């Protein structure tokens, strides 16, 4: 019988100040053995991440309270550990992959420096040896050109690449326990498969125990030995993976298993006029070298993109991380420099200055991939959602507050929570705040950059239904960037497949998914159906 690495017994965690503490997890008990993978699943706000962060005492010191229970790691009482003892365990014996990499990576330091730093602290490696190991691990987790990317800053990487850096950082010290909080959220299906295979391979090699938090049940089937299901802060079902999937006992577990993206895109008029026309769009980032910093080459992020998006329609933009999907979106929003034509309702956007672009900003909105980075942590939810109204419209504070309450209710958020701050919400709730911020200006066109990637299946289905109903109600037009082909099939009328900055294949969604022509598209479609 394998040795038990981690035992959580009767853990209850609450948040609040002094006498006003509200429990968010209730008597959670679970254990993980050496070499075993336990998947912790449940909807956003169910207490998964709170439980995971409690293991290393990473919850906010002022407001988090460990109300009852114990956490035992290899005979160590984690809740009784001093900060100094915890520093010796964090990163060295227990690795953690966080859900939102942009928050976890230092924006002021290059990727290489951050990897080298963890090796220097925990393993005492010298600079050159640490740099070589950092490059090796970036390659291991599927980052192309690791020798080049090691000198990049976090903002210069795609969402998926940042997630892979976090995975490398968590595994580079070969921990005994890995806590993986949505580690493949931002990854396309092909890289996701590589990462899962890598995690399994390393687990066997190191005998590592793994607590794997996810909302994607297809991943659970693929990687987990046992499953623990959480709802409203409590464990409602635990069992062997096969047993839970084949014979779920609890109604909530049954609901989760039956919540895969479904349905078809909303009915649209084929004779609708074009709202967005993109021709020969190119985004090349210069690489300089030599004493005079001359341009010696280019990173060809996007090359010669051509497509037309009709009013009320949705186009899905799919492809592996780093393929240029988000860069295409940022170019259309005029947030990165580009060449080529971007015409919105027949008006050319290229060359417009900030003042000339302002009237278009209220018509064109965006929901970013990483909601925590996109929301100002010093602003309340009401301030975040209402900010656009204050910039683009002249309304009284009472009218603004009314519009905020209406849009929060529309995205299934409690309007009474509008005075709370982003860090007080779960990942899925933060994504809904970001959607509410985009909707409040009643735009015509919304760029959705992985808007459902951080959501569990039940909430994802609700958000997709919401996006469809809003599209039907307001004739909204979507450019939907995603790595989840099942979500794209449910929402998008037309799909463009990208690889290494270029279009590989494009066409009507159902036809493209049923009979893909290019090998890369065939690979994506086959992996999405696993």
Coordinates of C-alpha atoms in Angstrom, one line a residue:
X1 CA 0.0 0.0 0.0
X2 CA 1.4 3.5 -1.0
X3 CA 2.4 5.9 1.7
X4 CA -0.1 8.7 2.4
X5 CA 1.5 12.1 1.5
X6 CA -1.3 14.5 2.4
X7 CA -4.2 14.2 4.8
X8 CA -6.9 16.9 5.3
X9 CA -9.2 16.2 8.1
X10 CA -12.4 18.1 8.9
X11 CA -11.1 21.4 7.4
X12 CA -13.4 24.5 7.7
X13 CA -12.1 27.8 6.4
X14 CA -13.9 31.2 6.8
X15 CA -13.4 34.8 5.7
X16 CA -14.1 38.0 7.5
X17 CA -13.0 40.3 10.2
X18 CA -13.2 39.8 14.0
X19 CA -16.6 38.4 15.0
X20 CA -18.1 38.5 11.4
X21 CA -16.5 35.4 9.9
X22 CA -18.4 33.4 7.3
X23 CA -17.4 29.8 6.7
X24 CA -16.8 29.0 3.0
X25 CA -15.6 25.3 3.3
X26 CA -17.2 22.8 5.7
X27 CA -15.5 19.8 7.3
X28 CA -13.5 18.9 4.1
X29 CA -11.6 15.6 4.5
X30 CA -9.5 14.0 1.9
X31 CA -6.1 12.2 1.5
X32 CA -3.6 11.6 -1.3
X33 CA -1.1 8.8 -1.5
X34 CA 2.4 8.8 -3.2
X35 CA 2.0 8.5 -7.0
X36 CA -1.7 9.1 -6.9
X37 CA -3.8 11.8 -8.6
X38 CA -6.9 13.1 -6.8
X39 CA -9.1 15.3 -9.0
X40 CA -11.0 18.0 -7.1
X41 CA -14.0 19.2 -9.2
X42 CA -17.0 21.4 -8.7
X43 CA -18.5 24.7 -9.8
X44 CA -16.8 28.1 -9.3
X45 CA -17.0 29.2 -5.7
X46 CA -17.5 25.7 -4.4
X47 CA -14.3 25.9 -2.3
X48 CA -11.8 24.0 -4.5
X49 CA -9.1 26.7 -4.7
X50 CA -9.7 27.7 -1.0
X51 CA -9.0 24.1 0.0
X52 CA -5.9 24.0 -2.2
X53 CA -4.5 27.3 -1.0
X54 CA -5.1 26.4 2.7
X55 CA -2.6 23.5 2.3
X56 CA 0.3 26.0 2.0
X57 CA -1.4 28.7 4.1
X58 CA -1.6 31.0 1.0
X59 CA -5.0 32.5 1.9
X60 CA -5.0 36.2 2.9
X61 CA -3.7 36.5 6.4
X62 CA -6.0 39.3 7.6
X63 CA -9.3 37.9 6.4
X64 CA -8.8 34.1 6.2
X65 CA -9.5 32.0 9.3
X66 CA -8.9 28.2 9.8
X67 CA -11.9 27.4 11.8
X68 CA -11.4 23.7 12.4
X69 CA -9.6 20.6 11.2
X70 CA -6.0 19.7 10.4
X71 CA -3.7 19.4 7.3
X72 CA -0.9 16.8 7.6
X73 CA 1.9 16.7 5.0
X74 CA 4.3 13.8 5.5
X75 CA 3.9 14.1 9.3
X76 CA 4.1 17.9 9.4
X77 CA 1.1 19.9 10.8
X78 CA 0.9 22.6 8.1
X79 CA -1.5 24.9 10.0
X80 CA 1.0 25.0 12.9
X81 CA 4.0 25.8 10.7
X82 CA 5.8 29.1 11.0
X83 CA 6.4 31.3 7.9
X84 CA 10.0 30.2 7.8
X85 CA 9.1 26.5 7.9
X86 CA 6.5 27.1 5.1
X87 CA 9.1 28.8 2.9
X88 CA 11.2 25.7 3.0
X89 CA 8.2 23.5 1.9
X90 CA 6.6 25.8 -0.7
X91 CA 8.1 25.3 -4.1
X92 CA 10.6 22.6 -2.9
X93 CA 8.5 19.8 -1.4
X94 CA 5.1 21.0 -2.5
X95 CA 4.8 22.7 -6.0
X96 CA 1.8 24.7 -7.0
X97 CA 0.5 25.7 -10.4
X98 CA -1.8 28.7 -10.0
X99 CA -5.0 29.3 -12.0
X100 CA -4.1 32.8 -13.2
X101 CA -0.4 32.9 -14.4
X102 CA -0.3 36.6 -15.1
X103 CA -1.0 37.3 -11.5
X104 CA 1.6 34.8 -10.3
X105 CA 4.5 35.8 -12.6
X106 CA 6.4 39.0 -11.8
X107 CA 5.8 41.4 -14.7
X108 CA 9.1 43.2 -14.1
X109 CA 11.4 40.1 -14.4
X110 CA 12.2 37.9 -17.4
X111 CA 10.9 34.4 -17.4
X112 CA 14.5 32.9 -17.1
X113 CA 15.2 35.0 -14.0
X114 CA 12.1 33.8 -12.3
X115 CA 12.9 30.1 -13.0
X116 CA 16.6 30.5 -12.0
X117 CA 15.5 32.2 -8.8
X118 CA 13.5 29.2 -7.6
X119 CA 16.4 26.9 -8.4
X120 CA 18.8 29.1 -6.5
X121 CA 16.6 29.3 -3.4
X122 CA 15.7 25.6 -3.2
X123 CA 18.6 23.8 -4.8
X124 CA 21.5 26.2 -4.5
X125 CA 22.4 25.8 -8.2
X126 CA 24.9 28.2 -9.8
X127 CA 23.7 30.7 -12.4
X128 CA 24.9 28.8 -15.6
X129 CA 23.6 25.4 -14.4
X130 CA 20.3 27.0 -13.4
X131 CA 19.9 28.7 -16.7
X132 CA 20.5 25.5 -18.6
X133 CA 17.9 23.7 -16.5
X134 CA 15.4 26.5 -17.0
X135 CA 15.8 26.2 -20.8
X136 CA 15.4 22.4 -20.6
X137 CA 12.2 22.7 -18.6
X138 CA 10.7 25.3 -20.9
X139 CA 11.3 22.8 -23.7
X140 CA 9.8 20.0 -21.7
X141 CA 6.5 21.8 -21.2
X142 CA 6.2 22.5 -24.9
X143 CA 7.4 26.1 -25.3
X144 CA 8.8 26.7 -28.8
X145 CA 12.3 28.3 -29.0
X146 CA 13.0 28.1 -25.2
X147 CA 16.4 29.7 -25.6
X148 CA 14.7 32.8 -27.0
X149 CA 11.6 32.7 -24.7
X150 CA 13.8 32.5 -21.5
X151 CA 14.6 36.2 -22.1
X152 CA 11.0 37.3 -22.6
X153 CA 8.8 39.1 -20.0
X154 CA 5.4 37.5 -19.0
X155 CA 3.4 40.1 -21.1
X156 CA 5.3 39.0 -24.2
X157 CA 4.0 35.5 -24.0
X158 CA 0.6 34.2 -24.9
X159 CA -1.8 33.0 -22.2
X160 CA -1.0 29.4 -22.9
X161 CA 2.7 30.0 -22.8
X162 CA 2.4 31.8 -19.5
X163 CA 0.5 28.8 -18.1
X164 CA 3.3 26.5 -19.3
X165 CA 5.9 28.6 -17.6
X166 CA 4.0 28.2 -14.4
X167 CA 4.0 24.4 -14.9
X168 CA 7.7 24.4 -15.4
X169 CA 8.2 26.6 -12.3
X170 CA 6.2 24.2 -10.2
X171 CA 7.9 21.0 -11.4
X172 CA 11.5 22.2 -11.8
X173 CA 12.4 21.3 -8.1
X174 CA 10.8 17.9 -8.4
X175 CA 8.3 18.2 -5.5
X176 CA 6.7 15.3 -3.6
X177 CA 3.2 16.8 -4.0
X178 CA 2.0 18.9 -6.9
X179 CA -1.1 21.1 -6.4
X180 CA -2.4 21.9 -9.9
X181 CA -5.1 24.6 -9.9
X182 CA -6.6 24.5 -13.4
X183 CA -3.2 23.9 -15.0
X184 CA -4.4 23.4 -18.5
X185 CA -7.2 26.1 -18.6
X186 CA -5.5 28.3 -21.1
X187 CA -4.1 25.5 -23.3
X188 CA -5.4 24.3 -26.6
X189 CA -6.4 20.6 -26.9
X190 CA -3.1 19.5 -28.5
X191 CA -0.9 21.1 -26.0
X192 CA -3.2 20.1 -23.2
X193 CA -2.7 16.5 -24.2
X194 CA 1.1 17.0 -24.2
X195 CA 1.0 18.6 -20.7
X196 CA -1.2 15.9 -19.3
X197 CA 1.1 13.2 -20.7
X198 CA 4.1 15.1 -19.3
X199 CA 2.5 15.3 -15.8
X200 CA 1.7 11.6 -15.8
X201 CA 5.2 10.8 -17.0
X202 CA 6.9 13.0 -14.3
X203 CA 4.5 11.6 -11.7
X204 CA 5.6 8.1 -12.4
X205 CA 9.3 9.1 -12.6
X206 CA 9.2 11.0 -9.3
X207 CA 6.5 9.1 -7.5
X208 CA 4.8 12.4 -7.0
X209 CA 1.3 12.8 -5.5
X210 CA -1.0 15.2 -7.3
X211 CA -4.0 17.3 -6.3
X212 CA -5.6 18.2 -9.6
X213 CA -8.2 21.0 -9.6
X214 CA -10.3 21.3 -12.7
X215 CA -13.7 22.0 -14.2
X216 CA -13.0 19.9 -17.3
X217 CA -14.3 16.4 -16.7
X218 CA -12.7 15.1 -19.9
X219 CA -9.3 15.8 -18.2
X220 CA -10.4 14.1 -15.0
X221 CA -11.2 10.9 -16.9
X222 CA -7.8 11.1 -18.5
X223 CA -5.5 11.8 -15.5
X224 CA -7.2 11.0 -12.2
X225 CA -7.2 7.9 -10.0
X226 CA -9.8 9.2 -7.7
X227 CA -12.3 12.1 -7.8
X228 CA -13.7 14.4 -5.0
X229 CA -16.7 16.5 -5.9
X230 CA -17.3 19.8 -4.1
X231 CA -20.5 21.9 -3.9
X232 CA -21.1 24.9 -1.7
X233 CA -17.9 24.3 0.3
X234 CA -18.6 20.7 1.1
X235 CA -17.5 17.4 -0.3
X236 CA -20.6 15.7 -1.8
X237 CA -19.0 12.6 -3.4
X238 CA -15.6 10.8 -3.4
X239 CA -14.6 7.7 -5.2
X240 CA -12.6 5.9 -7.8
X241 CA -12.7 7.8 -11.1
X242 CA -14.4 5.0 -13.1
X243 CA -17.0 4.5 -10.4
X244 CA -17.9 8.2 -10.1
X245 CA -18.3 8.6 -13.9
X246 CA -20.2 5.4 -14.5
X247 CA -22.4 5.4 -11.4
X248 CA -22.6 8.9 -9.9
X249 CA -24.6 8.9 -6.7
X250 CA -25.1 12.6 -5.8
X251 CA -27.5 14.7 -8.0
X252 CA -24.9 17.4 -8.4
X253 CA -22.3 14.9 -9.7
X254 CA -24.9 13.7 -12.2
X255 CA -25.5 17.3 -13.3
X256 CA -21.8 18.0 -13.8
X257 CA -21.3 14.9 -15.9
X258 CA -24.3 16.0 -18.1
X259 CA -23.1 19.6 -18.6
X260 CA -21.0 19.4 -21.7
X261 CA -21.4 22.3 -24.2
X262 CA -24.4 21.6 -26.3
X263 CA -26.8 23.2 -28.8
X264 CA -26.3 25.1 -32.0
X265 CA -25.5 28.8 -32.7
X266 CA -28.4 31.2 -32.8
X267 CA -30.3 31.6 -36.1
X268 CA -28.9 34.4 -38.2
X269 CA -29.6 36.1 -41.6
X270 CA -27.1 35.2 -44.3
X271 CA -27.9 38.5 -46.0
X272 CA -26.7 40.5 -43.0
X273 CA -24.2 43.3 -43.9
X274 CA -20.5 43.0 -42.8
X275 CA -19.7 44.7 -39.6
X276 CA -16.0 43.9 -39.7
X277 CA -13.7 43.4 -42.7
X278 CA -10.1 42.3 -42.1
X279 CA -7.7 42.3 -45.1
X280 CA -4.0 41.3 -45.2
X281 CA -3.6 41.9 -41.4
X282 CA -0.1 41.5 -40.3
X283 CA 1.6 41.8 -36.9
X284 CA 5.3 41.3 -37.0
X285 CA 7.4 42.2 -33.9
X286 CA 10.9 43.3 -34.8
X287 CA 14.0 41.6 -33.3
X288 CA 16.9 44.0 -32.9
X289 CA 20.6 43.2 -32.6
X290 CA 24.1 44.7 -32.7
X291 CA 25.4 47.9 -31.2
X292 CA 23.0 50.1 -33.2
X293 CA 20.0 47.9 -32.4
X294 CA 19.1 47.4 -36.1
X295 CA 16.2 45.1 -37.0
X296 CA 17.7 41.7 -37.8
X297 CA 14.6 39.6 -37.9
X298 CA 10.9 39.5 -37.0
X299 CA 8.6 37.4 -34.8
X300 CA 5.8 36.8 -37.2
X301 CA 2.9 36.7 -34.8
X302 CA 0.2 37.1 -37.5
X303 CA 0.6 37.0 -41.3
X304 CA -1.9 38.0 -43.9
X305 CA -5.2 37.4 -42.0
X306 CA -8.3 37.8 -44.2
X307 CA -11.9 37.4 -43.1
X308 CA -15.3 39.1 -43.0
X309 CA -17.7 39.1 -40.0
X310 CA -21.4 39.8 -40.6
X311 CA -23.7 41.6 -38.1
X312 CA -25.2 39.3 -35.6
X313 CA -22.9 36.4 -36.5
X314 CA -20.1 34.7 -34.5
X315 CA -16.7 33.7 -35.8
X316 CA -14.6 31.3 -33.8
X317 CA -10.8 31.7 -33.9
X318 CA -9.1 28.5 -32.8
X319 CA -5.6 27.1 -32.7
X320 CA -2.7 26.3 -30.4
X321 CA -1.4 28.7 -27.8
X322 CA 1.0 31.1 -29.5
X323 CA -0.7 30.7 -32.9
X324 CA -1.7 34.4 -33.1
X325 CA -5.3 34.2 -32.0
X326 CA -5.2 36.8 -29.2
X327 CA -2.7 39.0 -31.2
X328 CA -5.2 39.1 -34.0
X329 CA -7.9 40.3 -31.6
X330 CA -5.6 42.9 -30.0
X331 CA -4.8 44.2 -33.5
X332 CA -8.5 44.5 -34.4
X333 CA -9.0 46.5 -31.1
X334 CA -6.0 48.7 -32.1
X335 CA -4.1 47.7 -29.0
X336 CA -1.1 46.4 -30.9
X337 CA 0.5 47.9 -34.0
X338 CA -0.4 46.2 -37.3
X339 CA -0.4 46.5 -41.0
X340 CA -3.2 45.8 -43.4
X341 CA -6.9 46.9 -43.4
X342 CA -9.3 46.8 -40.4
X343 CA -12.7 48.2 -41.5
X344 CA -15.6 48.6 -39.0
X345 CA -18.9 49.2 -40.7
X346 CA -17.0 50.4 -43.8
X347 CA -14.8 52.8 -41.8
X348 CA -11.1 52.2 -41.8
X349 CA -9.7 52.0 -38.2
X350 CA -6.0 51.9 -39.1
X351 CA -4.3 55.3 -38.7
X352 CA -7.0 56.7 -36.4
X353 CA -5.5 58.5 -33.3
X354 CA -6.8 57.9 -29.8
X355 CA -9.5 60.7 -30.0
X356 CA -10.8 59.5 -33.4
X357 CA -11.0 55.9 -32.0
X358 CA -13.0 56.9 -28.9
X359 CA -16.5 56.7 -30.6
X360 CA -15.7 53.1 -31.7
X361 CA -14.6 52.1 -28.2
X362 CA -18.1 52.0 -26.8
X363 CA -19.3 50.0 -29.9
X364 CA -16.4 47.5 -29.7
X365 CA -15.9 45.8 -26.3
X366 CA -13.6 43.0 -25.1
X367 CA -13.7 40.3 -22.5
X368 CA -10.1 39.3 -21.7
X369 CA -8.8 35.8 -21.1
X370 CA -7.5 36.5 -17.6
X371 CA -10.2 38.3 -15.6
X372 CA -8.1 38.9 -12.5
X373 CA -5.4 40.8 -14.5
X374 CA -8.1 42.7 -16.4
X375 CA -10.0 43.9 -13.2
X376 CA -8.5 46.7 -11.1
X377 CA -8.0 45.1 -7.6
X378 CA -8.4 48.6 -6.0
X379 CA -11.9 49.2 -7.5
X380 CA -15.1 47.7 -6.3
X381 CA -17.1 45.6 -8.7
X382 CA -19.6 48.5 -9.1
X383 CA -16.7 50.9 -10.0
X384 CA -15.2 48.3 -12.5
X385 CA -18.5 47.7 -14.3
X386 CA -19.6 51.3 -14.3
X387 CA -16.3 52.8 -15.4
X388 CA -17.2 52.7 -19.1
X389 CA -20.5 54.5 -18.5
X390 CA -18.6 57.3 -16.8
X391 CA -16.3 57.7 -19.8
X392 CA -18.7 57.3 -22.7
X393 CA -22.1 58.6 -21.3
X394 CA -23.4 61.4 -19.2
X395 CA -25.6 59.8 -16.5
X396 CA -26.4 60.5 -12.9
X397 CA -24.9 58.3 -10.2
X398 CA -28.4 56.9 -9.5
X399 CA -28.8 55.9 -13.2
X400 CA -25.3 54.4 -13.3
X401 CA -26.1 52.3 -10.2
X402 CA -29.4 51.1 -11.7
X403 CA -27.6 50.0 -14.9
X404 CA -24.9 48.2 -12.9
X405 CA -27.6 46.3 -10.9
X406 CA -29.4 45.4 -14.1
X407 CA -26.4 44.1 -16.0
X408 CA -25.1 42.1 -12.9
X409 CA -28.5 40.4 -12.7
X410 CA -28.3 39.7 -16.4
X411 CA -25.0 37.8 -16.0
X412 CA -26.2 35.9 -12.9
X413 CA -24.4 37.9 -10.3
X414 CA -26.0 39.2 -7.1
X415 CA -26.3 43.0 -7.4
X416 CA -25.9 43.2 -3.6
X417 CA -22.3 42.1 -4.0
X418 CA -21.4 45.2 -6.1
X419 CA -19.5 46.9 -3.4
X420 CA -17.1 43.9 -2.9
X421 CA -13.7 43.7 -4.6
X422 CA -12.5 41.3 -7.3
X423 CA -10.3 39.2 -5.0
X424 CA -13.5 38.3 -3.0
X425 CA -14.9 36.5 -6.0
X426 CA -14.1 33.1 -7.6
X427 CA -12.5 32.8 -11.0
X428 CA -15.8 32.1 -12.7
X429 CA -17.5 35.0 -10.9
X430 CA -14.7 37.4 -12.0
X431 CA -15.2 36.3 -15.6
X432 CA -18.9 37.2 -15.3
X433 CA -17.9 40.6 -13.9
X434 CA -15.7 41.1 -17.0
X435 CA -18.7 40.1 -19.3
X436 CA -20.9 42.6 -17.4
X437 CA -18.4 45.4 -17.9
X438 CA -18.5 44.7 -21.6
X439 CA -22.3 44.5 -21.8
X440 CA -23.1 47.6 -19.9
X441 CA -22.3 49.9 -22.8
X442 CA -24.6 47.9 -25.1
X443 CA -22.0 47.3 -27.7
X444 CA -22.5 46.0 -31.3
X445 CA -19.3 43.9 -31.4
X446 CA -17.6 42.0 -28.6
X447 CA -14.2 40.3 -28.8
X448 CA -14.3 37.3 -26.4
X449 CA -10.8 36.0 -25.6
X450 CA -11.3 32.6 -23.9
X451 CA -14.3 33.9 -21.9
X452 CA -15.3 30.5 -20.6
X453 CA -11.8 28.9 -20.1
X454 CA -11.8 29.5 -16.3
X455 CA -15.4 28.3 -15.8
X456 CA -16.6 24.9 -14.7
X457 CA -18.9 23.0 -17.1
X458 CA -22.2 24.0 -15.4
X459 CA -21.3 27.7 -15.3
X460 CA -19.8 27.5 -18.8
X461 CA -23.1 26.2 -20.1
X462 CA -24.9 29.0 -18.4
X463 CA -22.6 31.7 -19.8
X464 CA -22.9 30.2 -23.3
X465 CA -26.6 30.3 -23.0
X466 CA -26.4 33.9 -21.8
X467 CA -24.1 34.9 -24.7
X468 CA -26.5 33.3 -27.2
X469 CA -29.6 35.0 -25.6
X470 CA -27.8 38.4 -25.6
X471 CA -26.8 37.9 -29.2
X472 CA -30.4 37.1 -30.2
X473 CA -31.8 39.9 -28.1
X474 CA -29.4 42.7 -29.1
X475 CA -28.1 41.4 -32.5
X476 CA -24.6 41.2 -31.0
X477 CA -21.6 40.2 -33.2
X478 CA -18.9 38.0 -31.6
X479 CA -15.3 37.2 -32.5
X480 CA -14.8 34.3 -30.2
X481 CA -11.2 33.2 -29.4
X482 CA -11.0 29.7 -27.8
X483 CA -9.1 26.5 -27.5
X484 CA -12.2 24.6 -26.6
X485 CA -13.7 23.3 -29.9
X486 CA -16.9 22.0 -28.3
X487 CA -17.6 25.6 -27.1
X488 CA -16.9 27.0 -30.5
X489 CA -19.2 24.4 -32.2
X490 CA -22.0 25.5 -29.8
X491 CA -21.7 29.2 -30.3
X492 CA -20.0 30.1 -33.7
X493 CA -21.4 30.1 -37.2
X494 CA -18.0 30.2 -38.9
X495 CA -14.6 29.0 -37.7
X496 CA -11.0 30.0 -38.6
X497 CA -8.2 27.6 -37.6
X498 CA -4.8 29.3 -37.0
X499 CA -1.3 27.9 -36.6
X500 CA 2.0 29.8 -36.3
X501 CA 0.3 33.1 -37.2
X502 CA -1.4 32.0 -40.4
X503 CA -4.8 30.6 -41.4
X504 CA -4.7 26.9 -41.9
X505 CA -8.4 26.3 -42.7
X506 CA -11.6 28.2 -42.4
X507 CA -15.3 27.5 -43.1
X508 CA -18.8 27.1 -41.8
X509 CA -18.4 25.5 -38.3
X510 CA -20.5 22.4 -38.6
X511 CA -18.9 21.5 -42.0
X512 CA -15.4 22.2 -40.8
X513 CA -15.9 20.0 -37.7
X514 CA -17.6 17.2 -39.6
X515 CA -15.1 17.0 -42.5
X516 CA -11.9 18.9 -41.7
X517 CA -9.5 18.9 -44.7
X518 CA -6.2 19.9 -43.2
X519 CA -4.2 17.5 -41.0
X520 CA -3.8 20.0 -38.2
X521 CA -7.6 20.7 -38.1
X522 CA -8.2 16.9 -38.1
X523 CA -5.8 16.6 -35.1
X524 CA -7.6 19.4 -33.2
X525 CA -11.1 17.9 -33.9
X526 CA -10.0 14.3 -32.9
X527 CA -8.5 15.5 -29.6
X528 CA -11.6 17.6 -28.8
X529 CA -13.8 14.5 -29.0
X530 CA -11.7 12.4 -26.5

